[in-house]
Amino acid sequence: MCICLASDGVWDMWTFEEAMERLVRLGEKGAEAQRVGVNDFFELSRRKGAEAFGESADNLTGVVVYVQRGSGAAAGQAGTGQMSDEEDLGV
């Protein structure tokens, strides 16, 4: 799963479909390839913004997170210990 949170300046450069086509494909690769690919995506966004808007280009900020199914907290493996009612209520 790929989560992309980006400012409006990034979305001025890409349609949702274009961005997801690039970013989701990276989710199938290893962590280093994802890091490089996401950096390339945002660098290309910056260049496209500079070409389109010149010095007035701004708000080109974003974060991409890849969540692997079946691992860690996403799969409920973290914090699986049970709490008593008293612990849950802070008693």
PDB file of N, CA and C in Angstrom:
ATOM      1  N   MET A   1       0.850  -1.163   0.000  1.00  0.00           N
ATOM      2  CA  MET A   1       0.000   0.000   0.000  1.00  0.00           C
ATOM      3  C   MET A   1       0.894   1.223   0.000  1.00  0.00           C
ATOM      4  N   CYS A   2       0.504   2.235  -0.738  1.00  0.00           N
ATOM      5  CA  CYS A   2       1.259   3.475  -0.847  1.00  0.00           C
ATOM      6  C   CYS A   2       0.385   4.636  -0.373  1.00  0.00           C
ATOM      7  N   ILE A   3       0.929   5.431   0.523  1.00  0.00           N
ATOM      8  CA  ILE A   3       0.236   6.631   0.998  1.00  0.00           C
ATOM      9  C   ILE A   3       1.089   7.824   0.591  1.00  0.00           C
ATOM     10  N   CYS A   4       0.496   8.766  -0.125  1.00  0.00           N
ATOM     11  CA  CYS A   4       1.203   9.972  -0.546  1.00  0.00           C
ATOM     12  C   CYS A   4       0.441  11.181  -0.028  1.00  0.00           C
ATOM     13  N   LEU A   5       1.107  11.937   0.824  1.00  0.00           N
ATOM     14  CA  LEU A   5       0.552  13.176   1.348  1.00  0.00           C
ATOM     15  C   LEU A   5       1.396  14.293   0.768  1.00  0.00           C
ATOM     16  N   ALA A   6       0.791  15.145  -0.043  1.00  0.00           N
ATOM     17  CA  ALA A   6       1.560  16.174  -0.731  1.00  0.00           C
ATOM     18  C   ALA A   6       0.784  17.484  -0.786  1.00  0.00           C
ATOM     19  N   SER A   7       1.529  18.565  -0.855  1.00  0.00           N
ATOM     20  CA  SER A   7       0.917  19.889  -0.939  1.00  0.00           C
ATOM     21  C   SER A   7       0.349  20.127  -2.338  1.00  0.00           C
ATOM     22  N   ASP A   8      -0.421  21.193  -2.455  1.00  0.00           N
ATOM     23  CA  ASP A   8      -1.088  21.484  -3.719  1.00  0.00           C
ATOM     24  C   ASP A   8      -0.107  21.720  -4.857  1.00  0.00           C
ATOM     25  N   GLY A   9       1.084  22.205  -4.560  1.00  0.00           N
ATOM     26  CA  GLY A   9       2.070  22.427  -5.614  1.00  0.00           C
ATOM     27  C   GLY A   9       2.463  21.144  -6.320  1.00  0.00           C
ATOM     28  N   VAL A  10       2.547  20.052  -5.590  1.00  0.00           N
ATOM     29  CA  VAL A  10       2.855  18.759  -6.208  1.00  0.00           C
ATOM     30  C   VAL A  10       1.693  18.343  -7.094  1.00  0.00           C
ATOM     31  N   TRP A  11       0.461  18.505  -6.602  1.00  0.00           N
ATOM     32  CA  TRP A  11      -0.712  18.081  -7.373  1.00  0.00           C
ATOM     33  C   TRP A  11      -0.969  18.998  -8.555  1.00  0.00           C
ATOM     34  N   ASP A  12      -0.376  20.199  -8.563  1.00  0.00           N
ATOM     35  CA  ASP A  12      -0.441  21.048  -9.755  1.00  0.00           C
ATOM     36  C   ASP A  12       0.404  20.458 -10.885  1.00  0.00           C
ATOM     37  N   MET A  13       1.381  19.624 -10.536  1.00  0.00           N
ATOM     38  CA  MET A  13       2.305  19.052 -11.517  1.00  0.00           C
ATOM     39  C   MET A  13       1.865  17.686 -12.034  1.00  0.00           C
ATOM     40  N   TRP A  14       1.048  16.977 -11.269  1.00  0.00           N
ATOM     41  CA  TRP A  14       0.673  15.604 -11.592  1.00  0.00           C
ATOM     42  C   TRP A  14      -0.830  15.406 -11.415  1.00  0.00           C
ATOM     43  N   THR A  15      -1.396  14.531 -12.222  1.00  0.00           N
ATOM     44  CA  THR A  15      -2.732  14.040 -11.886  1.00  0.00           C
ATOM     45  C   THR A  15      -2.535  12.947 -10.838  1.00  0.00           C
ATOM     46  N   PHE A  16      -3.578  12.611 -10.131  1.00  0.00           N
ATOM     47  CA  PHE A  16      -3.504  11.528  -9.158  1.00  0.00           C
ATOM     48  C   PHE A  16      -3.028  10.248  -9.841  1.00  0.00           C
ATOM     49  N   GLU A  17      -3.592   9.962 -11.004  1.00  0.00           N
ATOM     50  CA  GLU A  17      -3.262   8.732 -11.720  1.00  0.00           C
ATOM     51  C   GLU A  17      -1.785   8.691 -12.109  1.00  0.00           C
ATOM     52  N   GLU A  18      -1.240   9.826 -12.591  1.00  0.00           N
ATOM     53  CA  GLU A  18       0.177   9.873 -12.959  1.00  0.00           C
ATOM     54  C   GLU A  18       1.079   9.622 -11.758  1.00  0.00           C
ATOM     55  N   ALA A  19       0.766  10.293 -10.658  1.00  0.00           N
ATOM     56  CA  ALA A  19       1.587  10.144  -9.449  1.00  0.00           C
ATOM     57  C   ALA A  19       1.525   8.714  -8.923  1.00  0.00           C
ATOM     58  N   MET A  20       0.332   8.164  -8.840  1.00  0.00           N
ATOM     59  CA  MET A  20       0.199   6.814  -8.295  1.00  0.00           C
ATOM     60  C   MET A  20       0.828   5.770  -9.214  1.00  0.00           C
ATOM     61  N   GLU A  21       0.756   5.979 -10.515  1.00  0.00           N
ATOM     62  CA  GLU A  21       1.401   5.044 -11.438  1.00  0.00           C
ATOM     63  C   GLU A  21       2.901   4.961 -11.132  1.00  0.00           C
ATOM     64  N   ARG A  22       3.523   6.092 -10.877  1.00  0.00           N
ATOM     65  CA  ARG A  22       4.949   6.116 -10.557  1.00  0.00           C
ATOM     66  C   ARG A  22       5.231   5.565  -9.163  1.00  0.00           C
ATOM     67  N   LEU A  23       4.459   6.008  -8.181  1.00  0.00           N
ATOM     68  CA  LEU A  23       4.770   5.686  -6.784  1.00  0.00           C
ATOM     69  C   LEU A  23       4.375   4.274  -6.387  1.00  0.00           C
ATOM     70  N   VAL A  24       3.230   3.805  -6.825  1.00  0.00           N
ATOM     71  CA  VAL A  24       2.781   2.457  -6.455  1.00  0.00           C
ATOM     72  C   VAL A  24       3.737   1.417  -7.026  1.00  0.00           C
ATOM     73  N   ARG A  25       4.196   1.644  -8.218  1.00  0.00           N
ATOM     74  CA  ARG A  25       5.144   0.717  -8.851  1.00  0.00           C
ATOM     75  C   ARG A  25       6.403   0.561  -7.988  1.00  0.00           C
ATOM     76  N   LEU A  26       6.839   1.633  -7.322  1.00  0.00           N
ATOM     77  CA  LEU A  26       8.016   1.571  -6.452  1.00  0.00           C
ATOM     78  C   LEU A  26       7.779   0.698  -5.224  1.00  0.00           C
ATOM     79  N   GLY A  27       6.524   0.548  -4.813  1.00  0.00           N
ATOM     80  CA  GLY A  27       6.193  -0.254  -3.644  1.00  0.00           C
ATOM     81  C   GLY A  27       6.576  -1.714  -3.795  1.00  0.00           C
ATOM     82  N   GLU A  28       6.765  -2.155  -5.022  1.00  0.00           N
ATOM     83  CA  GLU A  28       7.134  -3.543  -5.285  1.00  0.00           C
ATOM     84  C   GLU A  28       8.637  -3.763  -5.169  1.00  0.00           C
ATOM     85  N   LYS A  29       9.389  -2.688  -4.970  1.00  0.00           N
ATOM     86  CA  LYS A  29      10.843  -2.773  -4.917  1.00  0.00           C
ATOM     87  C   LYS A  29      11.313  -2.705  -3.465  1.00  0.00           C
ATOM     88  N   GLY A  30      12.592  -2.834  -3.262  1.00  0.00           N
ATOM     89  CA  GLY A  30      13.163  -2.762  -1.922  1.00  0.00           C
ATOM     90  C   GLY A  30      13.198  -1.339  -1.392  1.00  0.00           C
ATOM     91  N   ALA A  31      13.512  -1.206  -0.117  1.00  0.00           N
ATOM     92  CA  ALA A  31      13.486   0.091   0.564  1.00  0.00           C
ATOM     93  C   ALA A  31      14.416   1.112  -0.092  1.00  0.00           C
ATOM     94  N   GLU A  32      15.603   0.693  -0.489  1.00  0.00           N
ATOM     95  CA  GLU A  32      16.542   1.637  -1.103  1.00  0.00           C
ATOM     96  C   GLU A  32      16.018   2.130  -2.450  1.00  0.00           C
ATOM     97  N   ALA A  33      15.471   1.242  -3.243  1.00  0.00           N
ATOM     98  CA  ALA A  33      14.897   1.631  -4.537  1.00  0.00           C
ATOM     99  C   ALA A  33      13.693   2.556  -4.332  1.00  0.00           C
ATOM    100  N   GLN A  34      12.916   2.309  -3.288  1.00  0.00           N
ATOM    101  CA  GLN A  34      11.789   3.192  -2.978  1.00  0.00           C
ATOM    102  C   GLN A  34      12.283   4.583  -2.609  1.00  0.00           C
ATOM    103  N   ARG A  35      13.308   4.651  -1.760  1.00  0.00           N
ATOM    104  CA  ARG A  35      13.856   5.942  -1.333  1.00  0.00           C
ATOM    105  C   ARG A  35      14.352   6.732  -2.536  1.00  0.00           C
ATOM    106  N   VAL A  36      15.133   6.092  -3.391  1.00  0.00           N
ATOM    107  CA  VAL A  36      15.676   6.757  -4.569  1.00  0.00           C
ATOM    108  C   VAL A  36      14.542   7.175  -5.503  1.00  0.00           C
ATOM    109  N   GLY A  37      13.578   6.294  -5.739  1.00  0.00           N
ATOM    110  CA  GLY A  37      12.471   6.592  -6.637  1.00  0.00           C
ATOM    111  C   GLY A  37      11.598   7.734  -6.150  1.00  0.00           C
ATOM    112  N   VAL A  38      11.328   7.764  -4.851  1.00  0.00           N
ATOM    113  CA  VAL A  38      10.515   8.850  -4.290  1.00  0.00           C
ATOM    114  C   VAL A  38      11.285  10.169  -4.368  1.00  0.00           C
ATOM    115  N   ASN A  39      12.578  10.142  -4.060  1.00  0.00           N
ATOM    116  CA  ASN A  39      13.388  11.356  -4.195  1.00  0.00           C
ATOM    117  C   ASN A  39      13.379  11.851  -5.638  1.00  0.00           C
ATOM    118  N   ASP A  40      13.501  10.924  -6.593  1.00  0.00           N
ATOM    119  CA  ASP A  40      13.452  11.293  -8.015  1.00  0.00           C
ATOM    120  C   ASP A  40      12.093  11.900  -8.371  1.00  0.00           C
ATOM    121  N   PHE A  41      11.025  11.314  -7.843  1.00  0.00           N
ATOM    122  CA  PHE A  41       9.676  11.826  -8.112  1.00  0.00           C
ATOM    123  C   PHE A  41       9.541  13.277  -7.637  1.00  0.00           C
ATOM    124  N   PHE A  42      10.002  13.550  -6.413  1.00  0.00           N
ATOM    125  CA  PHE A  42       9.859  14.911  -5.892  1.00  0.00           C
ATOM    126  C   PHE A  42      10.841  15.876  -6.555  1.00  0.00           C
ATOM    127  N   GLU A  43      12.001  15.410  -6.965  1.00  0.00           N
ATOM    128  CA  GLU A  43      12.929  16.265  -7.707  1.00  0.00           C
ATOM    129  C   GLU A  43      12.337  16.617  -9.062  1.00  0.00           C
ATOM    130  N   LEU A  44      11.726  15.653  -9.740  1.00  0.00           N
ATOM    131  CA  LEU A  44      11.060  15.934 -11.006  1.00  0.00           C
ATOM    132  C   LEU A  44       9.893  16.898 -10.787  1.00  0.00           C
ATOM    133  N   SER A  45       9.173  16.743  -9.693  1.00  0.00           N
ATOM    134  CA  SER A  45       8.086  17.675  -9.372  1.00  0.00           C
ATOM    135  C   SER A  45       8.633  19.089  -9.216  1.00  0.00           C
ATOM    136  N   ARG A  46       9.775  19.210  -8.533  1.00  0.00           N
ATOM    137  CA  ARG A  46      10.394  20.524  -8.338  1.00  0.00           C
ATOM    138  C   ARG A  46      10.796  21.142  -9.676  1.00  0.00           C
ATOM    139  N   ARG A  47      11.404  20.336 -10.556  1.00  0.00           N
ATOM    140  CA  ARG A  47      11.825  20.844 -11.871  1.00  0.00           C
ATOM    141  C   ARG A  47      10.625  21.250 -12.715  1.00  0.00           C
ATOM    142  N   LYS A  48       9.583  20.422 -12.696  1.00  0.00           N
ATOM    143  CA  LYS A  48       8.371  20.756 -13.445  1.00  0.00           C
ATOM    144  C   LYS A  48       7.759  22.052 -12.915  1.00  0.00           C
ATOM    145  N   GLY A  49       7.763  22.219 -11.586  1.00  0.00           N
ATOM    146  CA  GLY A  49       7.235  23.438 -10.982  1.00  0.00           C
ATOM    147  C   GLY A  49       8.036  24.661 -11.384  1.00  0.00           C
ATOM    148  N   ALA A  50       9.362  24.531 -11.415  1.00  0.00           N
ATOM    149  CA  ALA A  50      10.223  25.644 -11.810  1.00  0.00           C
ATOM    150  C   ALA A  50       9.984  26.025 -13.271  1.00  0.00           C
ATOM    151  N   GLU A  51       9.802  25.015 -14.128  1.00  0.00           N
ATOM    152  CA  GLU A  51       9.524  25.287 -15.535  1.00  0.00           C
ATOM    153  C   GLU A  51       8.162  25.952 -15.716  1.00  0.00           C
ATOM    154  N   ALA A  52       7.186  25.496 -14.970  1.00  0.00           N
ATOM    155  CA  ALA A  52       5.823  26.008 -15.136  1.00  0.00           C
ATOM    156  C   ALA A  52       5.616  27.372 -14.487  1.00  0.00           C
ATOM    157  N   PHE A  53       6.250  27.587 -13.321  1.00  0.00           N
ATOM    158  CA  PHE A  53       5.947  28.784 -12.542  1.00  0.00           C
ATOM    159  C   PHE A  53       7.153  29.687 -12.287  1.00  0.00           C
ATOM    160  N   GLY A  54       8.338  29.272 -12.724  1.00  0.00           N
ATOM    161  CA  GLY A  54       9.530  30.086 -12.500  1.00  0.00           C
ATOM    162  C   GLY A  54       9.821  30.249 -11.021  1.00  0.00           C
ATOM    163  N   GLU A  55      10.225  31.446 -10.642  1.00  0.00           N
ATOM    164  CA  GLU A  55      10.588  31.707  -9.249  1.00  0.00           C
ATOM    165  C   GLU A  55       9.395  31.693  -8.305  1.00  0.00           C
ATOM    166  N   SER A  56       8.186  31.757  -8.851  1.00  0.00           N
ATOM    167  CA  SER A  56       7.006  31.759  -7.972  1.00  0.00           C
ATOM    168  C   SER A  56       6.567  30.342  -7.605  1.00  0.00           C
ATOM    169  N   ALA A  57       7.304  29.315  -8.071  1.00  0.00           N
ATOM    170  CA  ALA A  57       6.972  27.930  -7.720  1.00  0.00           C
ATOM    171  C   ALA A  57       7.182  27.728  -6.227  1.00  0.00           C
ATOM    172  N   ASP A  58       6.172  27.196  -5.561  1.00  0.00           N
ATOM    173  CA  ASP A  58       6.294  26.913  -4.129  1.00  0.00           C
ATOM    174  C   ASP A  58       5.360  25.759  -3.773  1.00  0.00           C
ATOM    175  N   ASN A  59       5.321  25.442  -2.505  1.00  0.00           N
ATOM    176  CA  ASN A  59       4.428  24.389  -2.001  1.00  0.00           C
ATOM    177  C   ASN A  59       4.644  23.046  -2.692  1.00  0.00           C
ATOM    178  N   LEU A  60       5.902  22.692  -2.898  1.00  0.00           N
ATOM    179  CA  LEU A  60       6.228  21.401  -3.496  1.00  0.00           C
ATOM    180  C   LEU A  60       6.787  20.502  -2.405  1.00  0.00           C
ATOM    181  N   THR A  61       5.906  20.096  -1.505  1.00  0.00           N
ATOM    182  CA  THR A  61       6.302  19.298  -0.352  1.00  0.00           C
ATOM    183  C   THR A  61       5.457  18.037  -0.307  1.00  0.00           C
ATOM    184  N   GLY A  62       6.082  16.930   0.090  1.00  0.00           N
ATOM    185  CA  GLY A  62       5.307  15.709   0.186  1.00  0.00           C
ATOM    186  C   GLY A  62       6.024  14.622   0.957  1.00  0.00           C
ATOM    187  N   VAL A  63       5.256  13.620   1.332  1.00  0.00           N
ATOM    188  CA  VAL A  63       5.753  12.450   2.041  1.00  0.00           C
ATOM    189  C   VAL A  63       5.081  11.229   1.421  1.00  0.00           C
ATOM    190  N   VAL A  64       5.875  10.191   1.206  1.00  0.00           N
ATOM    191  CA  VAL A  64       5.346   8.927   0.697  1.00  0.00           C
ATOM    192  C   VAL A  64       5.690   7.843   1.706  1.00  0.00           C
ATOM    193  N   VAL A  65       4.701   7.033   2.056  1.00  0.00           N
ATOM    194  CA  VAL A  65       4.895   5.929   2.997  1.00  0.00           C
ATOM    195  C   VAL A  65       4.432   4.646   2.320  1.00  0.00           C
ATOM    196  N   TYR A  66       5.264   3.616   2.399  1.00  0.00           N
ATOM    197  CA  TYR A  66       4.890   2.297   1.901  1.00  0.00           C
ATOM    198  C   TYR A  66       4.614   1.408   3.112  1.00  0.00           C
ATOM    199  N   VAL A  67       3.439   0.830   3.143  1.00  0.00           N
ATOM    200  CA  VAL A  67       3.038  -0.059   4.231  1.00  0.00           C
ATOM    201  C   VAL A  67       2.957  -1.468   3.660  1.00  0.00           C
ATOM    202  N   GLN A  68       3.716  -2.358   4.261  1.00  0.00           N
ATOM    203  CA  GLN A  68       3.696  -3.740   3.797  1.00  0.00           C
ATOM    204  C   GLN A  68       2.630  -4.510   4.553  1.00  0.00           C
ATOM    205  N   ARG A  69       1.811  -5.198   3.832  1.00  0.00           N
ATOM    206  CA  ARG A  69       0.783  -6.015   4.474  1.00  0.00           C
ATOM    207  C   ARG A  69       1.439  -7.179   5.190  1.00  0.00           C
ATOM    208  N   GLY A  70       0.919  -7.504   6.373  1.00  0.00           N
ATOM    209  CA  GLY A  70       1.407  -8.649   7.110  1.00  0.00           C
ATOM    210  C   GLY A  70       2.659  -8.399   7.912  1.00  0.00           C
ATOM    211  N   SER A  71       2.982  -7.127   8.175  1.00  0.00           N
ATOM    212  CA  SER A  71       4.175  -6.863   8.976  1.00  0.00           C
ATOM    213  C   SER A  71       3.868  -5.856  10.070  1.00  0.00           C
ATOM    214  N   GLY A  72       4.488  -6.042  11.224  1.00  0.00           N
ATOM    215  CA  GLY A  72       4.426  -5.090  12.324  1.00  0.00           C
ATOM    216  C   GLY A  72       3.028  -4.702  12.744  1.00  0.00           C
ATOM    217  N   ALA A  73       2.883  -3.443  13.132  1.00  0.00           N
ATOM    218  CA  ALA A  73       1.622  -2.927  13.652  1.00  0.00           C
ATOM    219  C   ALA A  73       0.510  -2.994  12.612  1.00  0.00           C
ATOM    220  N   ALA A  74       0.882  -2.884  11.318  1.00  0.00           N
ATOM    221  CA  ALA A  74      -0.142  -2.936  10.281  1.00  0.00           C
ATOM    222  C   ALA A  74      -0.876  -4.265  10.304  1.00  0.00           C
ATOM    223  N   ALA A  75      -0.203  -5.318  10.761  1.00  0.00           N
ATOM    224  CA  ALA A  75      -0.839  -6.632  10.824  1.00  0.00           C
ATOM    225  C   ALA A  75      -1.296  -6.975  12.237  1.00  0.00           C
ATOM    226  N   GLY A  76      -1.187  -6.033  13.143  1.00  0.00           N
ATOM    227  CA  GLY A  76      -1.618  -6.270  14.509  1.00  0.00           C
ATOM    228  C   GLY A  76      -0.617  -7.053  15.338  1.00  0.00           C
ATOM    229  N   GLN A  77       0.621  -7.138  14.902  1.00  0.00           N
ATOM    230  CA  GLN A  77       1.619  -7.904  15.631  1.00  0.00           C
ATOM    231  C   GLN A  77       2.255  -7.097  16.760  1.00  0.00           C
ATOM    232  N   ALA A  78       2.225  -5.801  16.647  1.00  0.00           N
ATOM    233  CA  ALA A  78       2.813  -4.980  17.707  1.00  0.00           C
ATOM    234  C   ALA A  78       1.774  -4.754  18.794  1.00  0.00           C
ATOM    235  N   GLY A  79       2.191  -4.824  20.029  1.00  0.00           N
ATOM    236  CA  GLY A  79       1.279  -4.564  21.132  1.00  0.00           C
ATOM    237  C   GLY A  79       0.179  -5.588  21.263  1.00  0.00           C
ATOM    238  N   THR A  80       0.509  -6.858  21.085  1.00  0.00           N
ATOM    239  CA  THR A  80      -0.522  -7.887  21.136  1.00  0.00           C
ATOM    240  C   THR A  80      -0.806  -8.366  22.555  1.00  0.00           C
ATOM    241  N   GLY A  81      -0.064  -7.850  23.538  1.00  0.00           N
ATOM    242  CA  GLY A  81      -0.327  -8.248  24.919  1.00  0.00           C
ATOM    243  C   GLY A  81      -1.703  -7.788  25.356  1.00  0.00           C
ATOM    244  N   GLN A  82      -2.328  -8.543  26.241  1.00  0.00           N
ATOM    245  CA  GLN A  82      -3.659  -8.174  26.705  1.00  0.00           C
ATOM    246  C   GLN A  82      -3.560  -7.373  27.996  1.00  0.00           C
ATOM    247  N   MET A  83      -4.481  -6.437  28.159  1.00  0.00           N
ATOM    248  CA  MET A  83      -4.539  -5.608  29.335  1.00  0.00           C
ATOM    249  C   MET A  83      -5.749  -6.006  30.168  1.00  0.00           C
ATOM    250  N   SER A  84      -5.598  -5.968  31.466  1.00  0.00           N
ATOM    251  CA  SER A  84      -6.766  -6.201  32.310  1.00  0.00           C
ATOM    252  C   SER A  84      -7.623  -4.950  32.296  1.00  0.00           C
ATOM    253  N   ASP A  85      -8.878  -5.091  32.742  1.00  0.00           N
ATOM    254  CA  ASP A  85      -9.766  -3.940  32.839  1.00  0.00           C
ATOM    255  C   ASP A  85      -9.182  -2.859  33.727  1.00  0.00           C
ATOM    256  N   GLU A  86      -8.518  -3.264  34.809  1.00  0.00           N
ATOM    257  CA  GLU A  86      -7.942  -2.286  35.728  1.00  0.00           C
ATOM    258  C   GLU A  86      -6.832  -1.488  35.063  1.00  0.00           C
ATOM    259  N   GLU A  87      -5.975  -2.160  34.285  1.00  0.00           N
ATOM    260  CA  GLU A  87      -4.915  -1.447  33.572  1.00  0.00           C
ATOM    261  C   GLU A  87      -5.512  -0.518  32.525  1.00  0.00           C
ATOM    262  N   ASP A  88      -6.538  -1.006  31.827  1.00  0.00           N
ATOM    263  CA  ASP A  88      -7.172  -0.228  30.786  1.00  0.00           C
ATOM    264  C   ASP A  88      -7.792   1.041  31.346  1.00  0.00           C
ATOM    265  N   LEU A  89      -8.322   0.958  32.555  1.00  0.00           N
ATOM    266  CA  LEU A  89      -8.958   2.112  33.170  1.00  0.00           C
ATOM    267  C   LEU A  89      -7.995   2.966  33.976  1.00  0.00           C
ATOM    268  N   GLY A  90      -6.711   2.558  33.988  1.00  0.00           N
ATOM    269  CA  GLY A  90      -5.714   3.323  34.711  1.00  0.00           C
ATOM    270  C   GLY A  90      -5.812   3.130  36.212  1.00  0.00           C
ATOM    271  N   VAL A  91      -6.395   2.036  36.683  1.00  0.00           N
ATOM    272  CA  VAL A  91      -6.571   1.776  38.108  1.00  0.00           C
ATOM    273  C   VAL A  91      -5.338   1.145  38.686  1.00  0.00           C
TER     274      VAL A  91
END
